[in-house]
Short mmCIF file of C-alpha atoms in Angstrom, two decimals:
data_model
loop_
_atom_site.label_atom_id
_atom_site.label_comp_id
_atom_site.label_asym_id
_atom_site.label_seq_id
_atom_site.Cartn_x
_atom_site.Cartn_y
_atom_site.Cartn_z
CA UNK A 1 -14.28 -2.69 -4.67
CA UNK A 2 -13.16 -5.48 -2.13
CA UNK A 3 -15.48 -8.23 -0.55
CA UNK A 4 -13.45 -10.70 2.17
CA UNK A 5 -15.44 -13.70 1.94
CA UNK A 6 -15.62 -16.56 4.61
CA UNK A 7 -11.85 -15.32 5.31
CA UNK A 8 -9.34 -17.55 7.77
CA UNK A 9 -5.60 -17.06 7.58
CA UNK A 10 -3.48 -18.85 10.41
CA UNK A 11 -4.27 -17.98 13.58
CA UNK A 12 -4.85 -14.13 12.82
CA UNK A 13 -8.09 -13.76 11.06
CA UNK A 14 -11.11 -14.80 10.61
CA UNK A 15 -13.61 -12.76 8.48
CA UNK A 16 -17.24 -13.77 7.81
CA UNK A 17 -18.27 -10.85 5.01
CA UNK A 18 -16.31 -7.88 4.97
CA UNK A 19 -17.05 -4.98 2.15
CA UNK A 20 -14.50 -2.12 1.39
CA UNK A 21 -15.36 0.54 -1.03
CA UNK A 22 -13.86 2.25 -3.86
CA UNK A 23 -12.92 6.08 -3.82
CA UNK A 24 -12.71 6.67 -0.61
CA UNK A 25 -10.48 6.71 2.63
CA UNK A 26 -11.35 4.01 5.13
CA UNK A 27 -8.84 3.16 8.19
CA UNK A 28 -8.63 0.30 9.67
CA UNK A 29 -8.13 0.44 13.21
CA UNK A 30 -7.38 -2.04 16.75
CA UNK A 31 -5.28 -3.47 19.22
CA UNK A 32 -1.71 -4.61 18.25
CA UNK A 33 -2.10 -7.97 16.95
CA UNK A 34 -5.64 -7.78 15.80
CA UNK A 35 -4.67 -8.70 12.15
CA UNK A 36 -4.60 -5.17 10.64
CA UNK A 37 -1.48 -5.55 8.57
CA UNK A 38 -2.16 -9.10 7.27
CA UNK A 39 -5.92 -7.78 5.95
CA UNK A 40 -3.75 -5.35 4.22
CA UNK A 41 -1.96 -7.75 2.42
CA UNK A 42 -4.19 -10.02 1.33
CA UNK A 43 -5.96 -7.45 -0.53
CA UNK A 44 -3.12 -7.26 -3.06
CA UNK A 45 -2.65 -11.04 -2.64
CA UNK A 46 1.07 -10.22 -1.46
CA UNK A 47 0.00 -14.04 1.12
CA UNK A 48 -2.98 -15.88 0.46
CA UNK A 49 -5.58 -16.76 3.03
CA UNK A 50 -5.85 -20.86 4.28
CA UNK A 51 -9.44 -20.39 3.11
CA UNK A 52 -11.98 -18.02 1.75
CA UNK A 53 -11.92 -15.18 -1.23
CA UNK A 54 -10.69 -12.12 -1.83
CA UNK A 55 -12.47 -10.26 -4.27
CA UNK A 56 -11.26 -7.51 -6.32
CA UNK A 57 -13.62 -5.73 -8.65
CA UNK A 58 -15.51 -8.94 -8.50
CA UNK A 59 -12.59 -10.65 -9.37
CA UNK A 60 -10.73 -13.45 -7.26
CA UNK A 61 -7.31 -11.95 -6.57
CA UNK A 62 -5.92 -15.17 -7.33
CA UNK A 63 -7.19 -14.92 -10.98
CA UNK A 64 -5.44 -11.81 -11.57
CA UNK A 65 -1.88 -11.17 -12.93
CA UNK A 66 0.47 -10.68 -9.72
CA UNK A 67 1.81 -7.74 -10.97
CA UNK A 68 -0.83 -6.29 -13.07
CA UNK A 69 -2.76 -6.52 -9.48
CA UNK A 70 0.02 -5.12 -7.63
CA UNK A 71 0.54 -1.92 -9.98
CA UNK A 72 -3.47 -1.23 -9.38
CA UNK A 73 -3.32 -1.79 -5.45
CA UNK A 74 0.32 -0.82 -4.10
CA UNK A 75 1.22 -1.68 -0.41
CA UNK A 76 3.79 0.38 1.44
CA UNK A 77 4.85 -1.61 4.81
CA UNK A 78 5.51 0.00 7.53
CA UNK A 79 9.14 0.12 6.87
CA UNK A 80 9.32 0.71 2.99
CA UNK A 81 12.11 -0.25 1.22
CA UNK A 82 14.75 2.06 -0.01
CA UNK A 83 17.37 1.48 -2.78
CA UNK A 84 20.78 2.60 -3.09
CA UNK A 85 21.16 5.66 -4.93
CA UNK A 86 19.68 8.96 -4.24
CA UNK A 87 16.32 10.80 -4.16
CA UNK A 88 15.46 10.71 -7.74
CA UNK A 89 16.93 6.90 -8.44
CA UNK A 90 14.57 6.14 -5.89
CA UNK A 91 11.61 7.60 -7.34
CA UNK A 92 11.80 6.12 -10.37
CA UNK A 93 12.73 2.88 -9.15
CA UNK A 94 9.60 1.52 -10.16
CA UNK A 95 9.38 2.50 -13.75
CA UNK A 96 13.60 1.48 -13.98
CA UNK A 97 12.85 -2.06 -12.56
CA UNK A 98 9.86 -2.34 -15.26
CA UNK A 99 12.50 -1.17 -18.26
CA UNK A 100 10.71 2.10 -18.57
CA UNK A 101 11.84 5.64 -18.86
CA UNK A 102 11.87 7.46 -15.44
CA UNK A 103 10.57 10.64 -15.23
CA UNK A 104 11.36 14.34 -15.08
CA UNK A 105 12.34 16.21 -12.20
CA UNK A 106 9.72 18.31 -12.60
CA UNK A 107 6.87 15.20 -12.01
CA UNK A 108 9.56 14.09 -9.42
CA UNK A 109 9.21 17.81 -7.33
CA UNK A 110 6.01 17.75 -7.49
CA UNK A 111 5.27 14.62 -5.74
CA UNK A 112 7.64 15.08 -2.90
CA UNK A 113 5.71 18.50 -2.44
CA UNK A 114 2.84 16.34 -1.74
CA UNK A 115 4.26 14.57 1.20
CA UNK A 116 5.83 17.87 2.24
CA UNK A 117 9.47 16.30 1.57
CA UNK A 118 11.92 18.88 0.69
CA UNK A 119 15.62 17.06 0.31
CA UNK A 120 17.17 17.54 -3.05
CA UNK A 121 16.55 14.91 -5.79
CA UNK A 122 20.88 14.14 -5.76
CA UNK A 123 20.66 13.41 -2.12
CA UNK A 124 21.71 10.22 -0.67
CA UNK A 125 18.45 8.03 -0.27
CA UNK A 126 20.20 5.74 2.69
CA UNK A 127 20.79 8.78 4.83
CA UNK A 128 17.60 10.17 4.92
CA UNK A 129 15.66 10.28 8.65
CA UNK A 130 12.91 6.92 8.90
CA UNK A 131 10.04 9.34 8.77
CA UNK A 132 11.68 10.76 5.28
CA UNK A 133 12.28 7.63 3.73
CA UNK A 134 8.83 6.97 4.98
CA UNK A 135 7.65 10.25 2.99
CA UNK A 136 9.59 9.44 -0.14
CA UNK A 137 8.20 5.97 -0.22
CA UNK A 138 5.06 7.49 0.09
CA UNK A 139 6.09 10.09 -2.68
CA UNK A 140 7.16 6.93 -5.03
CA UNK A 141 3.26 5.61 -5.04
CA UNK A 142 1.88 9.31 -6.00
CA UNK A 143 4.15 8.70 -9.47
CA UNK A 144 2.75 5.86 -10.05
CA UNK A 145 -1.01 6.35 -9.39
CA UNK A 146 -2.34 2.87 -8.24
CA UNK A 147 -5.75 3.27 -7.88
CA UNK A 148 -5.76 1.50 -4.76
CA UNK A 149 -3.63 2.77 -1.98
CA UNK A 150 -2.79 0.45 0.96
CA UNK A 151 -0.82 2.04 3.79
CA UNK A 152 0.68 0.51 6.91
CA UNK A 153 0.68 2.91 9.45
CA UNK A 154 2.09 5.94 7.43
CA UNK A 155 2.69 8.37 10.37
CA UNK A 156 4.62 6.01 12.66
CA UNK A 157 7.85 7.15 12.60
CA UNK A 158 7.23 10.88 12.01
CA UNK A 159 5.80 13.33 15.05
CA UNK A 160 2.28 14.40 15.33
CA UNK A 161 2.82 17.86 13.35
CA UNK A 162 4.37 15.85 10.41
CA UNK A 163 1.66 13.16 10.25
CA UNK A 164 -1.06 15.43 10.03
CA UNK A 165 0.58 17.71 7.68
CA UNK A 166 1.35 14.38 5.51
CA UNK A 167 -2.31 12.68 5.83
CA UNK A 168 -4.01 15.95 5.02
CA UNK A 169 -2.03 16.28 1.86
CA UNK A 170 -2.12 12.66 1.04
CA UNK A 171 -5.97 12.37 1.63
CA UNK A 172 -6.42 15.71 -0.72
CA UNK A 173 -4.54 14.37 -3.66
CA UNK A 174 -6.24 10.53 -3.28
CA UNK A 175 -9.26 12.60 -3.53
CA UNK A 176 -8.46 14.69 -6.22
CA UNK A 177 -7.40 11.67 -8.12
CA UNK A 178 -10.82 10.15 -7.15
CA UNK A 179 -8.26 7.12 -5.48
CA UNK A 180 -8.93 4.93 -2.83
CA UNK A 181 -6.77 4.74 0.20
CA UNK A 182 -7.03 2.41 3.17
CA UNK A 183 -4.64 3.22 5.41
CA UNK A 184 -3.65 1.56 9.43
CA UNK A 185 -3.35 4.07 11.61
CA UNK A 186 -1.77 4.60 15.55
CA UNK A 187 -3.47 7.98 16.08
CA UNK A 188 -5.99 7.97 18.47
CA UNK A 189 -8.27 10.11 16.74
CA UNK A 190 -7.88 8.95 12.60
CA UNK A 191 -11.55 8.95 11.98
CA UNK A 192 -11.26 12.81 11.69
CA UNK A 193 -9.55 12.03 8.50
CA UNK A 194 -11.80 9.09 7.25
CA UNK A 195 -14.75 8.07 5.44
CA UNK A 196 -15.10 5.18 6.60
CA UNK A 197 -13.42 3.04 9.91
CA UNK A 198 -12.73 -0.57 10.15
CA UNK A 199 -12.28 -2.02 13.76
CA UNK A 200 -10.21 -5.56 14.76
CA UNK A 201 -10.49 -7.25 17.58
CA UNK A 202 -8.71 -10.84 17.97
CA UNK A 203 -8.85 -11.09 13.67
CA UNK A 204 -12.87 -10.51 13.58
CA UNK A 205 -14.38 -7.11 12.16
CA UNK A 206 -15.60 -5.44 15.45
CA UNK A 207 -17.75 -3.06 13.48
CA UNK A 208 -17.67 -1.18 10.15
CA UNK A 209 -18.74 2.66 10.53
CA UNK A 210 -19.54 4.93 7.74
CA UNK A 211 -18.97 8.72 8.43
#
C-alpha cells in the first residue's frame, strides 16, 4: 500500500526502503522524537519530504489530488480539532464543509458506540473532556470510511481502561471494514493489538516485525 523510498525530511528522518501494508493494523513505535508523527504525515502528503518518494498504491503522493488523497488516508493529530457547535455539527463537519448532506442520527449513534462515546448528539462539542473530543474525532473518521486510517497516539489523553476499550473496538470495526489503520502508540505493550510493528530510532526504521 505504502513504499518510503530513499526518504530525508529535515533533520528527523531518514528512510532507506520502508513497506507498509494494506488491511491491516501496524503501530509504529519509539522514543520521543524519533520521527513517528512526521512519517505519519507524509503518508497523506499533509508536508513533503526534502527528498525521496512516497508511494501510494504505486502512486507518488504528489501526483494525487490533495484532497481526493486526504479523504482515502485521514490523519487525526494528536489533538484533533473540534468545531463550534455540538456533537452532531461536529460529526458531520466533514460532509457540511464538502456541501453535502450530513447524516442521520441514527449513522451518527452508531459511530460514537464504536468509540464507546455516550454524550448526547445536542451537547456542546467545546465542553467535552480531551479524551472525548479525542473519541468523537475518532468517531468523525468511522462516518467517513477512509480506507486508510492514520492515528497519532489515540489513547493519550484517556486512562488505560478507556484506551483499551477504544482500540479494541476501533481495531474490530477497521477489520470488519477490511481498513487499514496505522496508529502511534505510548502503551508499552501495543503489539498485543497489532499486526504488524514499526520501530524509530533517531528517524531510521530500527526494525519492521510481522506478528
Amino acid at each position: 500500500m505504502f513504499l518510503l523510498k530513499d526518504i530525508k525530511f529535515k533533520n528527523i528522518l531518514d528512510i532507506e526502503n520502508l513497506e507498509i501494508n494494506e488491511n491491516v493494523v501496524t503501530v509504529v513505535k519509539g522514543e520521543s522524537g524519533s520521527g513517528k508523527s512526521t512519517m505519519l504525515k507524509l503518508l497523506n502528503n499533509i508536508i513533503s519530504p526534502d527528498s525521496g518518494v512516497v508511494m501510494y498504491n504505486g502512486v507518488d503522493v504528489n501526483n494525487i489530488n490533495p484532497i481526493t488523497l486526504r479523504r482515502e488516508v485521514i490523519m487525526q493529530s494528536q489533538f484533533p480539532t473540534i468545531f463550534p457547535g455540538n456533537v452532531r455539527e461536529n460529526l458531520n463537519i466533514i460532509f457540511t464543509i464538502c456541501g453535502e448532506e450530513g447524516l442521520g442520527d441514527e449513522k451518527l449513534l452508531k459511530a460514537m458506540e464504536i468509540v464507546n462515546l455516550k454524550n448526547d448528539l445536542n451537547d456542546d462539542a467545546q465542553n467535552l473532556s480531551g479524551g472525548e473530543k479525542t473519541r468523537l474525532s475518532i468517531a468523525r473518521l468511522f462516518l467517513v470510511s477512509p480506507e486508510v486510517f492514520l492515528l497519532d497516539e489515540p489513547g493519550a489523553s484517556l486512562d488505560s481502561k478507556t484506551e483499551e476499550i477504544l482500540m479494541n473496538n476501533v481495531i474490530a470495526e477497521i477489520k470488519k471494514r477490511n481498513k487499514t489503520l496505522i496508529f502511534i502508540s505510548h502503551s508499552e505493550n501495543p503489539e498485543i493489538i497489532s499486526d504488524e510493528i514499526i520501530t524509530l530510532k533517531d528517524g531510521r526504521v530500527l526494525s519492521h516485525e510481522r506478528q
